[in-house]
Short mmCIF file of C-alpha atoms in Angstrom, two decimals:
data_model
loop_
_atom_site.label_atom_id
_atom_site.label_comp_id
_atom_site.label_asym_id
_atom_site.label_seq_id
_atom_site.Cartn_x
_atom_site.Cartn_y
_atom_site.Cartn_z
CA MET A 501 0.00 0.00 0.00
CA ARG A 502 2.92 2.33 0.75
CA PHE A 503 4.22 1.71 -2.77
CA VAL A 504 0.89 2.82 -4.30
CA LYS A 505 0.82 5.88 -2.02
CA ASN A 506 4.38 6.84 -3.01
CA TYR A 507 3.59 6.38 -6.68
CA ILE A 508 0.56 8.66 -6.34
CA TYR A 509 2.67 11.33 -4.61
CA ASN A 510 5.48 11.09 -7.15
CA SER A 511 3.31 10.86 -10.27
CA SER A 512 1.14 13.74 -8.99
CA TYR A 513 4.21 15.92 -8.70
CA GLN A 514 5.53 14.80 -12.08
CA LEU A 515 2.13 15.62 -13.58
CA PHE A 516 2.37 19.02 -11.91
CA LEU A 517 5.82 19.50 -13.54
CA ILE A 518 4.18 18.84 -16.90
CA LEU A 519 1.33 21.25 -16.21
CA ILE A 520 3.69 24.13 -15.31
CA PRO A 521 5.28 24.36 -18.80
CA ILE A 522 1.81 24.10 -20.31
CA VAL A 523 1.17 27.39 -18.53
CA THR A 524 4.60 29.04 -18.80
CA LEU A 525 6.05 27.86 -22.14
CA PRO A 526 3.46 29.59 -24.37
CA TYR A 527 4.00 32.81 -22.41
CA LEU A 528 7.80 32.58 -22.52
CA ALA A 529 7.83 31.63 -26.22
CA ARG A 530 5.88 34.78 -27.07
CA THR A 531 7.66 37.03 -24.55
CA LEU A 532 11.30 36.00 -25.00
CA GLY A 533 11.09 34.59 -28.55
CA PRO A 534 13.26 31.93 -30.25
CA GLU A 535 16.56 33.82 -29.99
CA TYR A 536 16.47 34.57 -26.25
CA LEU A 537 15.07 31.15 -25.41
CA GLY A 538 17.98 29.80 -27.46
CA ILE A 539 20.43 31.79 -25.31
CA ASN A 540 18.75 30.38 -22.21
CA SER A 541 19.02 26.84 -23.58
CA TYR A 542 22.71 27.27 -24.43
CA THR A 543 23.80 28.80 -21.10
CA TYR A 544 21.76 26.34 -19.05
CA SER A 545 23.14 23.37 -21.00
CA VAL A 546 26.76 24.44 -20.46
CA THR A 547 26.16 25.03 -16.74
CA TYR A 548 24.39 21.69 -16.46
CA TYR A 549 27.67 19.86 -17.06
CA PHE A 550 29.14 21.52 -13.97
CA THR A 551 26.03 20.63 -11.98
CA LEU A 552 26.56 17.01 -13.01
CA LEU A 553 30.18 17.18 -11.88
CA ALA A 554 29.03 18.62 -8.55
CA VAL A 555 26.49 15.82 -8.09
CA LEU A 556 29.03 13.20 -9.26
CA GLY A 557 26.50 10.35 -9.27
CA THR A 558 25.68 11.00 -5.61
CA THR A 559 21.91 11.19 -6.06
CA THR A 560 21.38 7.72 -7.56
CA TYR A 561 24.11 6.14 -5.44
CA ALA A 562 22.79 7.60 -2.19
CA GLN A 563 19.17 6.65 -2.96
CA ARG A 564 20.25 3.04 -3.30
CA GLU A 565 22.53 3.01 -0.25
CA VAL A 566 19.90 4.66 1.95
CA ALA A 567 17.39 2.00 0.90
CA TYR A 568 19.86 -0.66 2.07
CA VAL A 569 20.38 0.78 5.59
CA ARG A 570 17.18 2.74 6.25
CA ASP A 571 16.14 0.35 9.05
CA ASN A 572 19.36 1.00 10.99
CA LEU A 573 19.45 4.57 12.37
CA ALA A 574 23.16 4.54 13.25
CA LYS A 575 24.21 3.36 9.80
CA LEU A 576 21.75 5.73 8.10
CA SER A 577 23.06 8.71 10.06
CA ARG A 578 26.68 7.91 9.23
CA LEU A 579 25.85 7.38 5.55
CA PHE A 580 23.95 10.68 5.39
CA TRP A 581 26.79 12.81 6.73
CA GLU A 582 29.46 11.02 4.71
CA VAL A 583 27.55 11.57 1.46
CA GLU A 584 26.86 15.18 2.39
CA LEU A 585 30.55 15.87 3.09
CA LEU A 586 31.49 14.28 -0.23
CA SER A 587 28.89 16.49 -1.92
CA ILE A 588 30.48 19.62 -0.43
CA PHE A 589 33.91 18.70 -1.79
CA THR A 590 32.66 17.85 -5.29
CA THR A 591 30.44 20.95 -5.50
CA LEU A 592 33.21 23.36 -4.54
CA PHE A 593 35.59 21.74 -7.05
CA SER A 594 32.99 21.96 -9.83
CA TYR A 595 32.09 25.57 -9.03
CA LEU A 596 35.73 26.68 -9.20
CA LEU A 597 36.01 25.14 -12.67
CA LEU A 598 32.81 26.91 -13.76
CA VAL A 599 34.16 30.25 -12.50
CA LEU A 600 37.23 29.80 -14.70
CA VAL A 601 35.04 29.06 -17.72
CA ILE A 602 32.90 32.14 -17.10
CA LEU A 603 35.92 34.41 -16.64
CA PHE A 604 37.28 33.33 -20.03
CA SER A 605 33.88 33.43 -21.75
CA SER A 606 33.28 36.37 -24.08
CA GLN A 607 29.52 35.85 -24.50
CA TYR A 608 26.56 35.54 -22.15
CA SER A 609 28.69 35.72 -18.96
CA ILE A 610 25.93 37.40 -16.93
CA PHE A 611 23.58 34.52 -17.74
CA PHE A 612 26.26 31.98 -16.84
CA TRP A 613 26.73 33.65 -13.42
CA ALA A 614 22.98 33.50 -12.82
CA TYR A 615 22.85 29.79 -13.63
CA SER A 616 25.93 29.10 -11.48
CA ILE A 617 23.63 29.30 -8.44
CA THR A 618 22.24 25.88 -9.45
CA VAL A 619 25.71 24.38 -9.05
CA LEU A 620 26.12 25.75 -5.52
CA ALA A 621 22.58 24.62 -4.63
CA ASN A 622 23.75 21.02 -4.93
CA VAL A 623 25.45 21.27 -1.52
CA LEU A 624 22.03 21.47 0.12
CA ASP A 625 20.25 18.89 -2.06
CA ILE A 626 19.36 15.90 0.14
CA SER A 627 16.34 14.71 -1.86
CA TRP A 628 18.15 11.36 -2.22
CA LEU A 629 17.61 10.74 1.50
CA PHE A 630 13.83 11.04 1.26
CA ILE A 631 13.63 8.92 -1.89
CA GLY A 632 15.70 6.22 -0.21
CA ILE A 633 13.47 6.08 2.88
CA GLU A 634 10.38 6.42 0.64
CA LYS A 635 9.16 9.73 2.11
CA PHE A 636 7.86 11.04 -1.21
CA SER A 637 5.24 13.24 0.44
CA VAL A 638 7.98 15.50 1.83
CA LEU A 639 9.46 16.09 -1.62
CA ALA A 640 6.12 16.49 -3.37
CA ILE A 641 4.68 19.05 -0.93
CA ARG A 642 7.87 21.11 -0.87
CA ASN A 643 8.20 21.14 -4.65
CA PHE A 644 4.55 22.04 -5.18
CA PHE A 645 5.03 25.08 -2.99
CA ILE A 646 8.25 26.28 -4.65
CA LYS A 647 7.02 25.75 -8.20
CA ILE A 648 3.83 27.72 -7.62
CA ILE A 649 5.86 30.67 -6.31
CA SER A 650 8.25 30.50 -9.29
CA VAL A 651 5.36 30.53 -11.77
CA ILE A 652 3.89 33.62 -10.11
CA LEU A 653 7.28 35.35 -10.27
CA ILE A 654 7.71 34.47 -13.97
CA PHE A 655 4.43 36.14 -14.91
CA THR A 656 5.24 39.09 -12.66
CA LEU A 657 8.90 39.78 -13.53
CA VAL A 658 9.36 38.47 -17.10
CA LYS A 659 7.66 40.95 -19.41
CA SER A 660 10.05 41.31 -22.38
CA GLN A 661 13.20 39.91 -23.99
CA GLY A 662 15.26 42.10 -21.64
CA ASP A 663 13.96 40.09 -18.70
CA LEU A 664 15.81 36.89 -19.59
CA LEU A 665 18.11 37.43 -16.60
CA ASN A 666 15.09 37.64 -14.29
CA TYR A 667 13.81 34.33 -15.69
CA ILE A 668 17.15 32.60 -15.09
CA LEU A 669 17.43 33.95 -11.54
CA ILE A 670 13.90 32.75 -10.74
CA ASN A 671 14.81 29.24 -11.92
CA SER A 672 18.15 29.14 -10.08
CA CYS A 673 16.91 30.59 -6.79
CA SER A 674 13.85 28.32 -6.73
CA ILE A 675 16.18 25.28 -6.89
CA LEU A 676 18.29 26.71 -4.07
CA LEU A 677 15.26 27.46 -1.88
CA SER A 678 13.68 24.04 -2.44
CA ASN A 679 16.89 22.39 -1.25
CA VAL A 680 17.10 24.63 1.84
CA LEU A 681 13.56 23.69 2.87
CA LEU A 682 14.49 20.00 3.16
CA TRP A 683 16.93 20.47 6.02
CA PRO A 684 14.44 20.96 8.89
CA TYR A 685 13.32 17.36 8.27
CA VAL A 686 16.84 16.07 9.05
CA LYS A 687 16.35 16.90 12.72
CA ARG A 688 12.96 15.17 12.75
CA LEU A 689 14.57 12.02 11.39
CA ASN A 690 17.06 12.17 14.29
CA LEU A 691 20.05 12.17 11.94
CA ILE A 692 21.87 14.94 13.80
CA GLN A 693 23.98 12.62 15.91
CA ASN A 694 27.57 12.50 17.11
CA VAL A 695 29.18 10.35 14.45
CA LYS A 696 32.81 10.06 15.52
CA VAL A 697 34.44 8.62 12.40
CA LEU A 698 33.34 9.80 8.96
CA ARG A 699 34.90 8.50 5.75
CA PRO A 700 33.19 10.40 2.93
CA PHE A 701 35.66 9.35 0.25
CA ARG A 702 34.87 5.64 0.70
CA HIS A 703 31.75 6.42 -1.35
CA LEU A 704 33.72 8.03 -4.17
CA ARG A 705 34.19 4.84 -6.13
CA GLY A 706 30.48 4.02 -6.01
CA THR A 707 29.43 7.52 -7.06
CA LEU A 708 31.97 7.61 -9.89
CA ALA A 709 30.57 4.33 -11.23
CA LEU A 710 27.17 6.01 -11.54
CA PHE A 711 28.59 9.38 -12.61
CA ALA A 712 30.05 7.83 -15.77
CA PRO A 713 26.66 6.89 -17.27
CA GLN A 714 25.21 10.27 -16.27
CA ILE A 715 27.95 12.28 -17.98
CA PHE A 716 27.95 10.04 -21.03
CA SER A 717 24.15 10.20 -21.31
CA THR A 718 24.37 13.99 -21.58
CA LEU A 719 26.56 13.53 -24.66
CA TYR A 720 23.38 12.57 -26.54
CA THR A 721 20.95 14.87 -24.68
CA VAL A 722 22.49 18.11 -23.44
CA LEU A 723 25.52 18.17 -25.76
CA ASN A 724 23.39 18.78 -28.85
CA LYS A 725 22.04 21.98 -27.29
CA VAL A 726 25.59 23.11 -26.51
CA LEU A 727 26.70 22.35 -30.08
CA LEU A 728 23.77 24.24 -31.60
CA GLY A 729 24.67 27.29 -29.50
CA TYR A 730 28.42 26.98 -30.06
CA MET A 731 27.91 26.68 -33.83
CA GLY A 732 25.90 29.92 -33.79
CA LYS A 733 22.52 28.24 -34.40
CA ILE A 734 20.84 29.93 -31.44
CA LYS A 735 17.30 29.86 -32.88
CA GLU A 736 17.75 26.26 -33.98
CA GLY A 737 18.82 25.51 -30.44
CA SER A 738 15.55 26.98 -29.21
CA TYR A 739 13.52 24.84 -31.64
CA PHE A 740 15.32 21.68 -30.58
CA ASP A 741 15.15 22.56 -26.89
CA ASN A 742 11.40 23.16 -26.92
CA ALA A 743 10.67 19.87 -28.71
CA ASP A 744 13.06 18.08 -26.38
CA LYS A 745 11.51 19.76 -23.36
CA ILE A 746 7.98 18.71 -24.32
CA VAL A 747 9.08 15.10 -24.84
CA ARG A 748 11.23 14.82 -21.72
CA LEU A 749 8.65 16.49 -19.49
CA THR A 750 6.22 13.87 -20.71
CA PHE A 751 8.80 11.22 -19.92
CA THR A 752 9.05 12.43 -16.32
CA LEU A 753 5.48 11.25 -15.80
CA LEU A 754 6.26 7.88 -17.37
CA SER A 755 9.46 7.52 -15.34
CA SER A 756 7.90 8.52 -12.02
CA LEU A 757 7.20 4.81 -11.54
CA SER A 758 10.96 4.17 -11.73
CA THR A 759 11.73 6.68 -8.97
CA VAL A 760 9.35 4.83 -6.67
CA LEU A 761 10.44 1.32 -7.73
CA MET A 762 14.22 1.79 -7.42
CA PRO A 763 14.32 1.80 -3.57
CA VAL A 764 11.63 -0.92 -3.50
CA ILE A 765 13.72 -3.22 -5.73
CA ALA A 766 16.92 -2.34 -3.85
CA ASN A 767 15.21 -3.43 -0.64
CA GLU A 768 14.08 -6.68 -2.34
CA VAL A 769 17.68 -7.24 -3.47
CA ALA A 770 18.83 -6.91 0.14
CA LYS A 771 16.27 -9.60 1.04
CA ARG A 772 17.35 -11.71 -2.00
CA ASN A 773 13.76 -11.98 -3.20
CA THR A 774 14.47 -12.69 -6.90
CA LYS A 775 10.97 -13.89 -7.76
CA ASN A 776 9.40 -10.66 -6.53
CA ILE A 777 11.94 -8.57 -8.46
CA ASN A 778 11.07 -10.30 -11.77
CA ARG A 779 7.35 -9.84 -11.15
CA ILE A 780 7.73 -6.11 -10.44
CA LEU A 781 9.96 -5.56 -13.50
CA ARG A 782 7.56 -7.30 -15.87
CA GLN A 783 4.64 -5.21 -14.67
CA SER A 784 6.74 -2.07 -15.02
CA MET A 785 7.81 -3.00 -18.57
CA VAL A 786 4.22 -3.72 -19.66
CA PHE A 787 3.00 -0.41 -18.21
CA SER A 788 5.91 1.63 -19.65
CA LEU A 789 5.51 0.27 -23.19
CA CYS A 790 1.75 0.74 -23.11
CA MET A 791 2.03 4.41 -22.15
CA SER A 792 5.06 5.37 -24.28
CA ILE A 793 3.61 3.91 -27.50
CA ALA A 794 0.33 5.73 -26.90
CA VAL A 795 2.06 9.06 -26.21
CA PHE A 796 4.26 8.75 -29.33
CA PHE A 797 1.29 8.21 -31.64
CA GLY A 798 -0.54 11.01 -29.83
CA PHE A 799 2.25 13.52 -30.45
CA PHE A 800 2.61 12.32 -34.04
CA GLY A 801 -1.04 13.06 -34.73
CA LEU A 802 -1.27 16.31 -32.78
CA SER A 803 2.04 18.14 -33.38
CA ASN A 804 0.94 20.09 -36.51
CA ARG A 805 -2.02 21.52 -34.61
CA LEU A 806 -0.43 21.70 -31.16
CA ILE A 807 2.79 23.66 -31.81
CA PRO A 808 1.29 26.83 -33.44
CA LEU A 809 -1.30 26.97 -30.66
CA PHE A 810 1.15 26.20 -27.86
CA LEU A 811 4.32 28.08 -28.86
CA GLY A 812 3.15 30.43 -31.62
CA GLN A 813 3.88 30.75 -35.35
CA ASN A 814 7.54 31.65 -34.70
CA PHE A 815 8.12 28.05 -33.61
CA ASN A 816 6.61 26.23 -36.61
CA PRO A 817 9.87 24.24 -37.23
CA VAL A 818 9.18 22.47 -33.92
CA LYS A 819 6.23 20.60 -35.51
CA TYR A 820 8.45 18.19 -37.43
CA ILE A 821 11.13 17.99 -34.73
CA LEU A 822 8.54 16.96 -32.14
CA LYS A 823 7.40 14.04 -34.32
CA VAL A 824 10.97 12.74 -34.47
CA GLN A 825 11.71 13.42 -30.81
CA ALA A 826 8.51 11.79 -29.58
CA PHE A 827 9.62 8.38 -30.86
CA ILE A 828 12.47 8.28 -28.34
CA LEU A 829 9.87 7.89 -25.58
CA ILE A 830 9.62 4.21 -26.50
CA PRO A 831 13.31 3.23 -26.22
CA MET A 832 13.73 5.57 -23.24
CA SER A 833 10.89 3.84 -21.38
CA VAL A 834 12.40 0.41 -22.00
CA ALA A 835 15.87 1.62 -20.93
CA ASN A 836 14.33 3.16 -17.82
CA VAL A 837 13.03 -0.26 -16.73
CA VAL A 838 16.20 -2.16 -17.61
CA GLY A 839 18.67 0.50 -16.44
CA SER A 840 17.14 2.40 -13.52
CA GLN A 841 14.94 -0.39 -12.16
CA TYR A 842 17.21 -3.40 -12.73
CA LEU A 843 20.88 -2.59 -13.37
CA VAL A 844 21.18 0.20 -10.78
CA PRO A 845 19.58 -1.60 -7.78
CA LEU A 846 21.55 -4.76 -8.57
CA LYS A 847 24.79 -2.74 -8.81
CA LYS A 848 25.42 -3.80 -12.41
CA SER A 849 27.06 -0.50 -13.32
CA ARG A 850 29.33 -2.06 -15.94
CA GLN A 851 26.47 -3.10 -18.22
CA LEU A 852 24.78 0.28 -17.75
CA ASN A 853 27.98 2.16 -18.55
CA ILE A 854 28.69 0.14 -21.70
CA SER A 855 25.24 0.90 -23.15
CA ILE A 856 25.43 4.62 -22.41
CA ILE A 857 29.00 4.96 -23.68
CA ALA A 858 27.92 3.27 -26.93
CA GLY A 859 25.10 5.78 -27.36
CA SER A 860 27.44 8.67 -26.54
CA ILE A 861 30.03 7.61 -29.10
CA ILE A 862 27.38 7.34 -31.83
CA ASN A 863 26.00 10.76 -30.95
CA ILE A 864 29.44 12.40 -31.02
CA LEU A 865 30.17 10.82 -34.41
CA VAL A 866 26.91 11.82 -36.06
CA SER A 867 25.72 14.98 -34.28
CA ILE A 868 28.30 17.45 -35.61
CA PRO A 869 27.72 16.68 -39.33
CA LEU A 870 23.94 16.29 -38.83
CA ILE A 871 23.67 19.59 -36.94
CA ASN A 872 25.92 21.32 -39.47
CA PHE A 873 23.66 20.28 -42.37
CA TRP A 874 20.18 20.21 -40.80
CA GLY A 875 20.42 22.18 -37.55
CA ALA A 876 17.72 21.23 -35.04
CA LYS A 877 16.42 18.43 -37.27
CA GLY A 878 19.90 16.93 -37.38
CA ALA A 879 20.14 17.11 -33.59
CA SER A 880 16.84 15.23 -33.26
CA TYR A 881 18.05 12.51 -35.66
CA ALA A 882 21.23 12.12 -33.60
CA VAL A 883 19.31 11.77 -30.31
CA LEU A 884 16.95 9.22 -31.86
CA LEU A 885 19.85 7.07 -33.04
CA SER A 886 21.63 7.33 -29.69
CA GLU A 887 18.63 6.53 -27.47
CA THR A 888 17.70 3.54 -29.64
CA LEU A 889 21.25 2.19 -29.50
CA VAL A 890 21.45 2.58 -25.71
CA THR A 891 18.27 0.56 -25.26
CA SER A 892 19.34 -2.10 -27.76
CA VAL A 893 22.68 -2.60 -26.00
CA GLN A 894 21.02 -2.83 -22.57
CA LEU A 895 18.54 -5.43 -23.78
CA TRP A 896 21.37 -7.46 -25.30
CA MET A 897 23.40 -7.27 -22.08
CA VAL A 898 20.53 -8.59 -19.89
CA ARG A 899 19.09 -11.08 -22.40
CA ASN A 900 20.07 -14.03 -20.20
CA ASP A 901 18.92 -12.45 -16.92
CA LEU A 902 15.60 -10.78 -17.74
CA LYS A 903 12.87 -12.69 -19.52
CA PHE A 904 9.56 -11.11 -20.57
CA PRO A 905 7.65 -13.94 -22.27
CA GLY A 906 4.80 -12.75 -24.45
CA ILE A 907 5.95 -9.12 -24.45
CA TRP A 908 5.97 -8.85 -28.28
CA LYS A 909 2.36 -9.96 -28.34
CA GLU A 910 1.53 -7.16 -25.92
CA ILE A 911 3.47 -4.62 -28.01
CA PHE A 912 1.48 -5.66 -31.10
CA LYS A 913 -1.73 -4.95 -29.19
CA TYR A 914 -0.47 -1.50 -28.19
CA ILE A 915 0.44 -0.63 -31.79
CA VAL A 916 -2.96 -1.76 -33.10
CA ALA A 917 -4.73 0.30 -30.44
CA ALA A 918 -2.47 3.31 -31.14
CA LEU A 919 -3.15 3.18 -34.91
CA VAL A 920 -6.89 3.19 -34.27
CA MET A 921 -6.38 6.11 -31.88
CA LEU A 922 -4.35 7.99 -34.54
CA GLU A 923 -7.16 7.64 -37.08
CA ILE A 924 -9.62 9.07 -34.56
CA ILE A 925 -7.25 11.99 -33.82
CA VAL A 926 -6.91 12.85 -37.53
CA LEU A 927 -10.69 12.62 -38.01
CA ILE A 928 -11.42 14.93 -35.06
CA GLN A 929 -8.93 17.55 -36.28
CA ASN A 930 -10.72 17.67 -39.64
CA ILE A 931 -13.93 18.54 -37.83
CA ILE A 932 -12.89 20.73 -34.87
CA ASP A 933 -10.36 23.61 -34.74
CA GLY A 934 -8.26 25.27 -32.04
CA TRP A 935 -7.63 24.15 -28.49
CA LEU A 936 -10.99 22.39 -28.40
CA SER A 937 -9.73 19.92 -31.00
CA ILE A 938 -6.65 19.19 -28.84
CA ALA A 939 -8.77 18.56 -25.74
CA VAL A 940 -11.26 16.36 -27.60
CA CYS A 941 -8.41 14.43 -29.27
CA VAL A 942 -6.72 13.70 -25.93
CA VAL A 943 -9.92 12.55 -24.21
CA MET A 944 -11.35 10.61 -27.15
CA GLY A 945 -7.93 9.24 -28.14
CA ALA A 946 -7.25 7.88 -24.66
CA GLY A 947 -10.75 6.41 -24.49
CA VAL A 948 -10.37 4.67 -27.85
CA TYR A 949 -6.86 3.42 -27.04
CA PHE A 950 -7.80 1.72 -23.79
CA SER A 951 -11.11 0.47 -25.22
CA VAL A 952 -9.24 -1.34 -28.01
CA LEU A 953 -6.80 -2.75 -25.43
CA PHE A 954 -9.78 -3.99 -23.41
CA ILE A 955 -11.19 -5.73 -26.50
CA LEU A 956 -7.77 -7.25 -27.23
CA ARG A 957 -7.48 -8.36 -23.59
CA ALA A 958 -4.15 -6.63 -23.06
CA GLU A 959 -2.22 -7.52 -19.93
CA VAL A 960 -2.05 -3.88 -18.77
CA ILE A 961 -5.86 -3.77 -18.54
CA LYS A 962 -5.86 -6.85 -16.31
CA MET A 963 -3.18 -5.21 -14.12
CA GLY A 964 -5.30 -2.07 -13.82
CA MET A 965 -8.41 -4.03 -12.83
CA LEU A 966 -6.52 -5.94 -10.15
CA LEU A 967 -5.17 -2.68 -8.73
CA ILE A 968 -8.68 -1.16 -8.61
CA ARG A 969 -10.05 -4.20 -6.80
CA LYS A 970 -7.35 -3.91 -4.15
#
């Protein structure tokens, strides 16, 4: 029951994260325009690498380790302070490197300084503790509060292209404040104890093992935004970033299940309950494929109508890019189950690293020529190739360990249902215009999709019925 409660908390917050851009992105697209949003994308993407260096794999590593020792207060307290000390060292090192980059940067330095706050904010980020002990309500309530304030400030202080700095400061300071608000809970958890011997660097090897896949994964996500900006394609960077943002915000809702399952599976690993792990992973795979296939076909059918309404006519190139980008939801969802829910809890970092490095190498090889010739479209092709390769390699690596009998039969059912849904979406758009057509398409499309799955007796429908009965 706690698992269901945590999933509701986490998915509710992830849904809220999707709803915020639905409100703010149309306003920002029309207020800041493609060029200034492109500058924002470029400066954020560069700074993000230093944030990753500051985190150094700590978040995922600490979530897992906390899940292992959460029932032992003494061990949990020692782990908490050791990870926090390590985080201080890595953050200060990363920030000093960022300062050097900014001092030698000839463009956009003021925006880089504003985003540098997010690097320093990492020192106070202890969200990994609450995920590990499965206190998702703490994170959800805090983040709801901060995000609502930041939205109000965006509409109040961002009125023109000259207010880009205000927008960046709002984003950076909201991250800092949300991290600060977590610390009062540390005392409630009784973690402020006299721990005599602390060895923070004993965790360095474990965090580095998880840092490698994180840094390599950015070589086929964030790097393309950096390249677009560095090559002077600022507007193209904005087009790519907005399509990527829409897709990845949608993915946060799909992956919210993974955030909840990772500590659950880690705890099952500690108990050596292999049968339960396989059951959970199969259910997660069935659910992830069902949702990602539906969302891809939904975006494919709606993008031509959605983008002009959502972002404005200045962002028409995003229509095609979104269709390409949306496909990556399918391989990303599969990799999320195999990587985050299986390889990470079972400490199989080697397999995870190999898959991500393979995707990174492909992206580096193809992104520069593709971006040079086709700009944002080329960047989307590169990401699609990379994400698909990562998933393919992961599936090959675990082929002898994970078995999902009958999964292709389920996928066939999802595709049939999605094609029927797509026909309905196209038909509705020929009859109804504007935002009303989008709303009707979403409601009717979802209804048709799950109705067809019910007729086809899809496994995900049976899972849903069992959950309702409980």
